[in-house]
CSV table of C-alpha atoms in Angstrom, one decimal:
chain,number,residue,atom,x,y,z
A,1,UNK,CA,154.2,55.3,127.8
A,2,UNK,CA,154.5,57.4,124.7
A,3,UNK,CA,151.7,59.9,124.4
A,4,UNK,CA,152.1,60.6,120.7
A,5,UNK,CA,152.7,57.5,118.5
A,6,UNK,CA,154.0,57.8,115.0
A,7,UNK,CA,154.3,54.8,112.8
A,8,UNK,CA,156.5,53.6,111.2
A,9,UNK,CA,159.7,55.1,112.6
A,10,UNK,CA,161.6,54.6,109.4
A,11,UNK,CA,160.1,54.3,105.9
A,12,UNK,CA,161.8,53.7,102.5
A,13,UNK,CA,159.7,54.2,99.4
A,14,UNK,CA,160.3,54.2,95.7
A,15,UNK,CA,159.6,57.2,93.5
A,16,UNK,CA,156.0,57.4,92.3
A,17,UNK,CA,154.6,55.2,95.1
A,18,UNK,CA,152.2,56.2,97.9
A,19,UNK,CA,152.6,56.0,101.6
A,20,UNK,CA,150.6,56.7,104.7
A,21,UNK,CA,152.2,58.0,107.9
A,22,UNK,CA,150.3,57.2,111.0
A,23,UNK,CA,149.9,59.6,114.0
A,24,UNK,CA,147.9,58.9,117.2
A,25,UNK,CA,147.8,61.0,120.3
A,26,UNK,CA,146.6,59.9,123.7
A,27,UNK,CA,146.7,63.3,125.4
A,28,UNK,CA,143.1,64.1,124.9
A,29,UNK,CA,144.0,67.0,122.7
A,30,UNK,CA,141.7,68.7,120.2
A,31,UNK,CA,144.3,70.1,117.8
A,32,UNK,CA,146.8,68.1,115.7
A,33,UNK,CA,149.5,69.1,113.3
A,34,UNK,CA,152.0,67.9,110.8
A,35,UNK,CA,155.5,69.3,110.3
A,36,UNK,CA,158.4,68.3,108.1
A,37,UNK,CA,162.1,68.6,108.5
A,38,UNK,CA,164.3,68.1,105.4
A,39,UNK,CA,168.1,67.8,105.6
A,40,UNK,CA,169.6,71.1,106.7
A,41,UNK,CA,166.3,72.9,106.8
A,42,UNK,CA,164.2,74.1,109.7
A,43,UNK,CA,161.0,72.4,110.8
A,44,UNK,CA,158.3,73.4,108.4
A,45,UNK,CA,154.6,73.6,109.2
A,46,UNK,CA,152.4,71.6,106.9
A,47,UNK,CA,148.8,71.3,108.3
A,48,UNK,CA,146.8,72.0,111.4
A,49,UNK,CA,143.5,70.4,112.4
A,50,UNK,CA,141.2,71.4,115.2
A,51,UNK,CA,138.3,69.1,116.2
A,52,UNK,CA,139.0,67.1,113.0
A,53,UNK,CA,138.6,70.1,110.8
A,54,UNK,CA,141.3,71.6,108.6
A,55,UNK,CA,142.5,74.9,110.0
A,56,UNK,CA,145.6,75.6,107.9
A,57,UNK,CA,147.3,74.1,105.0
A,58,UNK,CA,150.8,75.4,104.1
A,59,UNK,CA,151.7,72.7,101.6
A,60,UNK,CA,151.9,73.7,98.0
A,61,UNK,CA,151.1,70.2,96.7
A,62,UNK,CA,147.9,68.2,96.8
A,63,UNK,CA,150.0,65.1,96.9
A,64,UNK,CA,150.0,65.6,100.7
A,65,UNK,CA,146.6,64.7,102.2
A,66,UNK,CA,145.9,64.6,105.9
A,67,UNK,CA,143.3,62.1,107.1
A,68,UNK,CA,141.5,62.3,110.4
A,69,UNK,CA,139.3,59.2,111.0
A,70,UNK,CA,139.1,59.9,114.8
A,71,UNK,CA,139.7,62.9,116.9
A,72,UNK,CA,143.0,61.5,118.2
A,73,UNK,CA,144.3,60.4,114.7
A,74,UNK,CA,145.8,62.5,112.0
A,75,UNK,CA,147.4,60.4,109.3
A,76,UNK,CA,149.3,61.8,106.4
A,77,UNK,CA,148.9,60.3,102.9
A,78,UNK,CA,151.6,61.2,100.4
A,79,UNK,CA,151.1,60.2,96.8
A,80,UNK,CA,153.4,60.1,93.8
A,81,UNK,CA,156.4,60.3,96.0
A,82,UNK,CA,159.5,62.2,94.9
A,83,UNK,CA,163.1,62.1,96.2
A,84,UNK,CA,162.5,65.7,97.5
A,85,UNK,CA,159.9,64.3,99.8
A,86,UNK,CA,162.6,62.6,101.8
A,87,UNK,CA,162.4,64.1,105.3
A,88,UNK,CA,161.5,63.5,108.9
A,89,UNK,CA,157.8,64.1,109.4
A,90,UNK,CA,156.6,65.1,112.8
A,91,UNK,CA,153.1,65.0,114.2
A,92,UNK,CA,152.2,67.3,117.1
A,93,UNK,CA,149.1,68.0,119.1
A,94,UNK,CA,147.8,70.6,121.6
A,95,UNK,CA,144.8,71.0,123.8
A,96,UNK,CA,143.6,73.7,121.5
A,97,UNK,CA,145.2,75.7,118.6
A,98,UNK,CA,146.7,78.3,121.0
A,99,UNK,CA,148.2,76.0,123.5
A,100,UNK,CA,151.5,74.2,123.9
A,101,UNK,CA,152.3,71.7,121.2
A,102,UNK,CA,153.6,68.3,122.0
A,103,UNK,CA,155.6,66.5,119.3
A,104,UNK,CA,155.9,62.9,118.3
A,105,UNK,CA,159.2,61.1,117.7
A,106,UNK,CA,158.9,61.5,113.9
A,107,UNK,CA,158.8,59.2,110.9
A,108,UNK,CA,161.9,59.3,108.7
A,109,UNK,CA,160.9,58.9,105.1
A,110,UNK,CA,163.5,58.2,102.4
A,111,UNK,CA,162.4,58.2,98.8
A,112,UNK,CA,164.7,56.4,96.3
B,1,UNK,CA,155.8,85.4,105.6
B,2,UNK,CA,157.0,84.9,109.1
B,3,UNK,CA,160.7,84.0,109.8
B,4,UNK,CA,162.9,83.1,112.6
B,5,UNK,CA,166.7,83.5,112.5
B,6,UNK,CA,169.2,81.8,114.7
B,7,UNK,CA,172.6,83.0,113.7
B,8,UNK,CA,174.7,80.2,115.4
B,9,UNK,CA,174.3,76.7,113.9
B,10,UNK,CA,176.7,75.3,116.6
B,11,UNK,CA,177.8,76.5,119.9
B,12,UNK,CA,180.4,74.9,122.2
B,13,UNK,CA,180.6,76.1,125.8
B,14,UNK,CA,182.6,74.7,128.8
B,15,UNK,CA,180.6,73.5,131.8
B,16,UNK,CA,179.7,76.2,134.3
B,17,UNK,CA,180.2,79.0,131.7
B,18,UNK,CA,177.4,81.3,130.5
B,19,UNK,CA,175.5,80.8,127.3
B,20,UNK,CA,173.6,83.0,124.9
B,21,UNK,CA,171.9,81.7,121.8
B,22,UNK,CA,170.6,84.5,119.5
B,23,UNK,CA,167.1,84.5,118.0
B,24,UNK,CA,165.5,87.3,116.0
B,25,UNK,CA,162.2,87.1,114.3
B,26,UNK,CA,160.0,88.7,111.7
B,27,UNK,CA,156.2,88.5,111.9
B,28,UNK,CA,153.7,89.6,109.3
B,29,UNK,CA,150.6,90.0,111.5
B,30,UNK,CA,149.7,93.3,113.1
B,31,UNK,CA,149.7,92.0,116.7
B,32,UNK,CA,152.7,90.6,118.5
B,33,UNK,CA,153.5,86.9,118.0
B,34,UNK,CA,154.0,84.3,120.7
B,35,UNK,CA,157.6,83.2,121.1
B,36,UNK,CA,159.0,79.8,122.1
B,37,UNK,CA,162.1,77.9,122.7
B,38,UNK,CA,162.0,74.2,122.0
B,39,UNK,CA,164.7,71.7,122.8
B,40,UNK,CA,165.6,68.3,121.5
B,41,UNK,CA,167.9,66.3,123.8
B,42,UNK,CA,169.9,63.4,122.3
B,43,UNK,CA,167.6,60.5,121.6
B,44,UNK,CA,164.5,62.3,122.6
B,45,UNK,CA,161.7,64.2,120.9
B,46,UNK,CA,161.2,67.9,120.6
B,47,UNK,CA,159.8,69.5,123.7
B,48,UNK,CA,158.9,73.0,124.8
B,49,UNK,CA,161.5,74.7,127.0
B,50,UNK,CA,159.8,78.0,127.6
B,51,UNK,CA,157.4,80.4,126.0
B,52,UNK,CA,156.5,84.1,126.3
B,53,UNK,CA,153.3,85.5,124.8
B,54,UNK,CA,153.5,89.1,126.1
B,55,UNK,CA,156.0,91.6,124.7
B,56,UNK,CA,158.5,92.7,127.4
B,57,UNK,CA,158.0,89.7,129.6
B,58,UNK,CA,160.6,87.1,130.5
B,59,UNK,CA,160.2,83.3,130.4
B,60,UNK,CA,162.3,80.9,132.4
B,61,UNK,CA,162.7,77.1,132.7
B,62,UNK,CA,165.5,74.8,133.9
B,63,UNK,CA,167.8,77.7,134.5
B,64,UNK,CA,167.3,79.1,131.0
B,65,UNK,CA,165.8,82.6,130.4
B,66,UNK,CA,164.5,84.5,127.4
B,67,UNK,CA,163.1,88.0,127.2
B,68,UNK,CA,160.6,89.1,124.6
B,69,UNK,CA,162.1,92.3,123.1
B,70,UNK,CA,159.6,93.7,120.6
B,71,UNK,CA,161.8,96.7,119.7
B,72,UNK,CA,164.7,94.5,118.7
B,73,UNK,CA,162.4,91.7,117.6
B,74,UNK,CA,164.6,89.3,119.5
B,75,UNK,CA,164.2,86.4,121.9
B,76,UNK,CA,167.7,85.4,122.9
B,77,UNK,CA,168.1,82.3,125.1
B,78,UNK,CA,170.5,82.6,128.1
B,79,UNK,CA,171.8,80.6,130.9
B,80,UNK,CA,174.2,81.7,133.6
B,81,UNK,CA,175.9,78.4,134.1
B,82,UNK,CA,175.5,75.5,131.7
B,83,UNK,CA,175.8,71.8,132.5
B,84,UNK,CA,176.8,68.9,130.3
B,85,UNK,CA,173.2,67.7,130.4
B,86,UNK,CA,172.2,70.9,128.6
B,87,UNK,CA,173.8,69.6,125.4
B,88,UNK,CA,171.0,69.5,122.9
B,89,UNK,CA,169.5,71.2,119.8
B,90,UNK,CA,167.6,74.4,120.6
B,91,UNK,CA,165.0,75.9,118.4
B,92,UNK,CA,163.5,79.3,118.5
B,93,UNK,CA,159.9,79.5,117.2
B,94,UNK,CA,157.0,81.9,116.8
B,95,UNK,CA,153.3,81.6,116.3
B,96,UNK,CA,150.9,84.3,115.1
B,97,UNK,CA,147.7,85.3,116.8
B,98,UNK,CA,145.7,83.7,114.0
B,99,UNK,CA,143.8,80.7,115.0
B,100,UNK,CA,145.7,78.0,113.1
B,101,UNK,CA,148.4,77.0,115.6
B,102,UNK,CA,151.2,77.2,113.0
B,103,UNK,CA,154.7,77.4,114.5
B,104,UNK,CA,157.5,78.9,112.5
B,105,UNK,CA,160.9,77.5,113.5
B,106,UNK,CA,164.5,78.7,113.2
B,107,UNK,CA,167.2,76.4,111.9
B,108,UNK,CA,168.2,75.3,115.4
B,109,UNK,CA,171.4,75.6,117.3
B,110,UNK,CA,173.4,72.6,118.4
B,111,UNK,CA,174.8,73.2,121.9
B,112,UNK,CA,177.7,71.1,123.1
B,113,UNK,CA,178.8,71.6,126.7
B,114,UNK,CA,182.3,70.4,127.4
B,115,UNK,CA,183.0,68.9,130.8
């Protein structure tokens, strides 16, 4: 059974719209993360949360907002979508911030 | 900021031959970073291959080895004899000693092992 669930697997959106990417982990971890990988670019850290509190935010834009309704959830809301937001978004989790990170399968977002 | 450089975007090796994938890093903090190799096999998610958190130490997993060389700021991945099942994308990464868990990744190296 998958331990980190990301939904949806694929997502197509129009410019200017808003989408929420879902991430749930069933590993009992206390820390969760979002990363992004655009075409021909390395995986890029976006956010880290520990015990549902924001630890680090490396995104330059406030259009990206993580939402943690439960300890094992960390959704990513993206508003006013732009074509440059097209990427695969990966959720990850770890027991604590300094432990091994486990990655989800990713959500591939395409903004037209 | 931190950076990780993998010089080879693609590597092709014949089965049973040796492999080295180069990784160098630059870290901004005063202390030494933690170093990782992650791997993504075809059709699978990203997973940790090995990690080393102490300078001078060697990590190993599944026949792969990497030594943390703080003088050269390198963390090259090696294997003495590759198998076709090793074909995958390999990512070098680092994390600082700050308490945020942020991983900084290299561009990745696509390894193709020919039978």
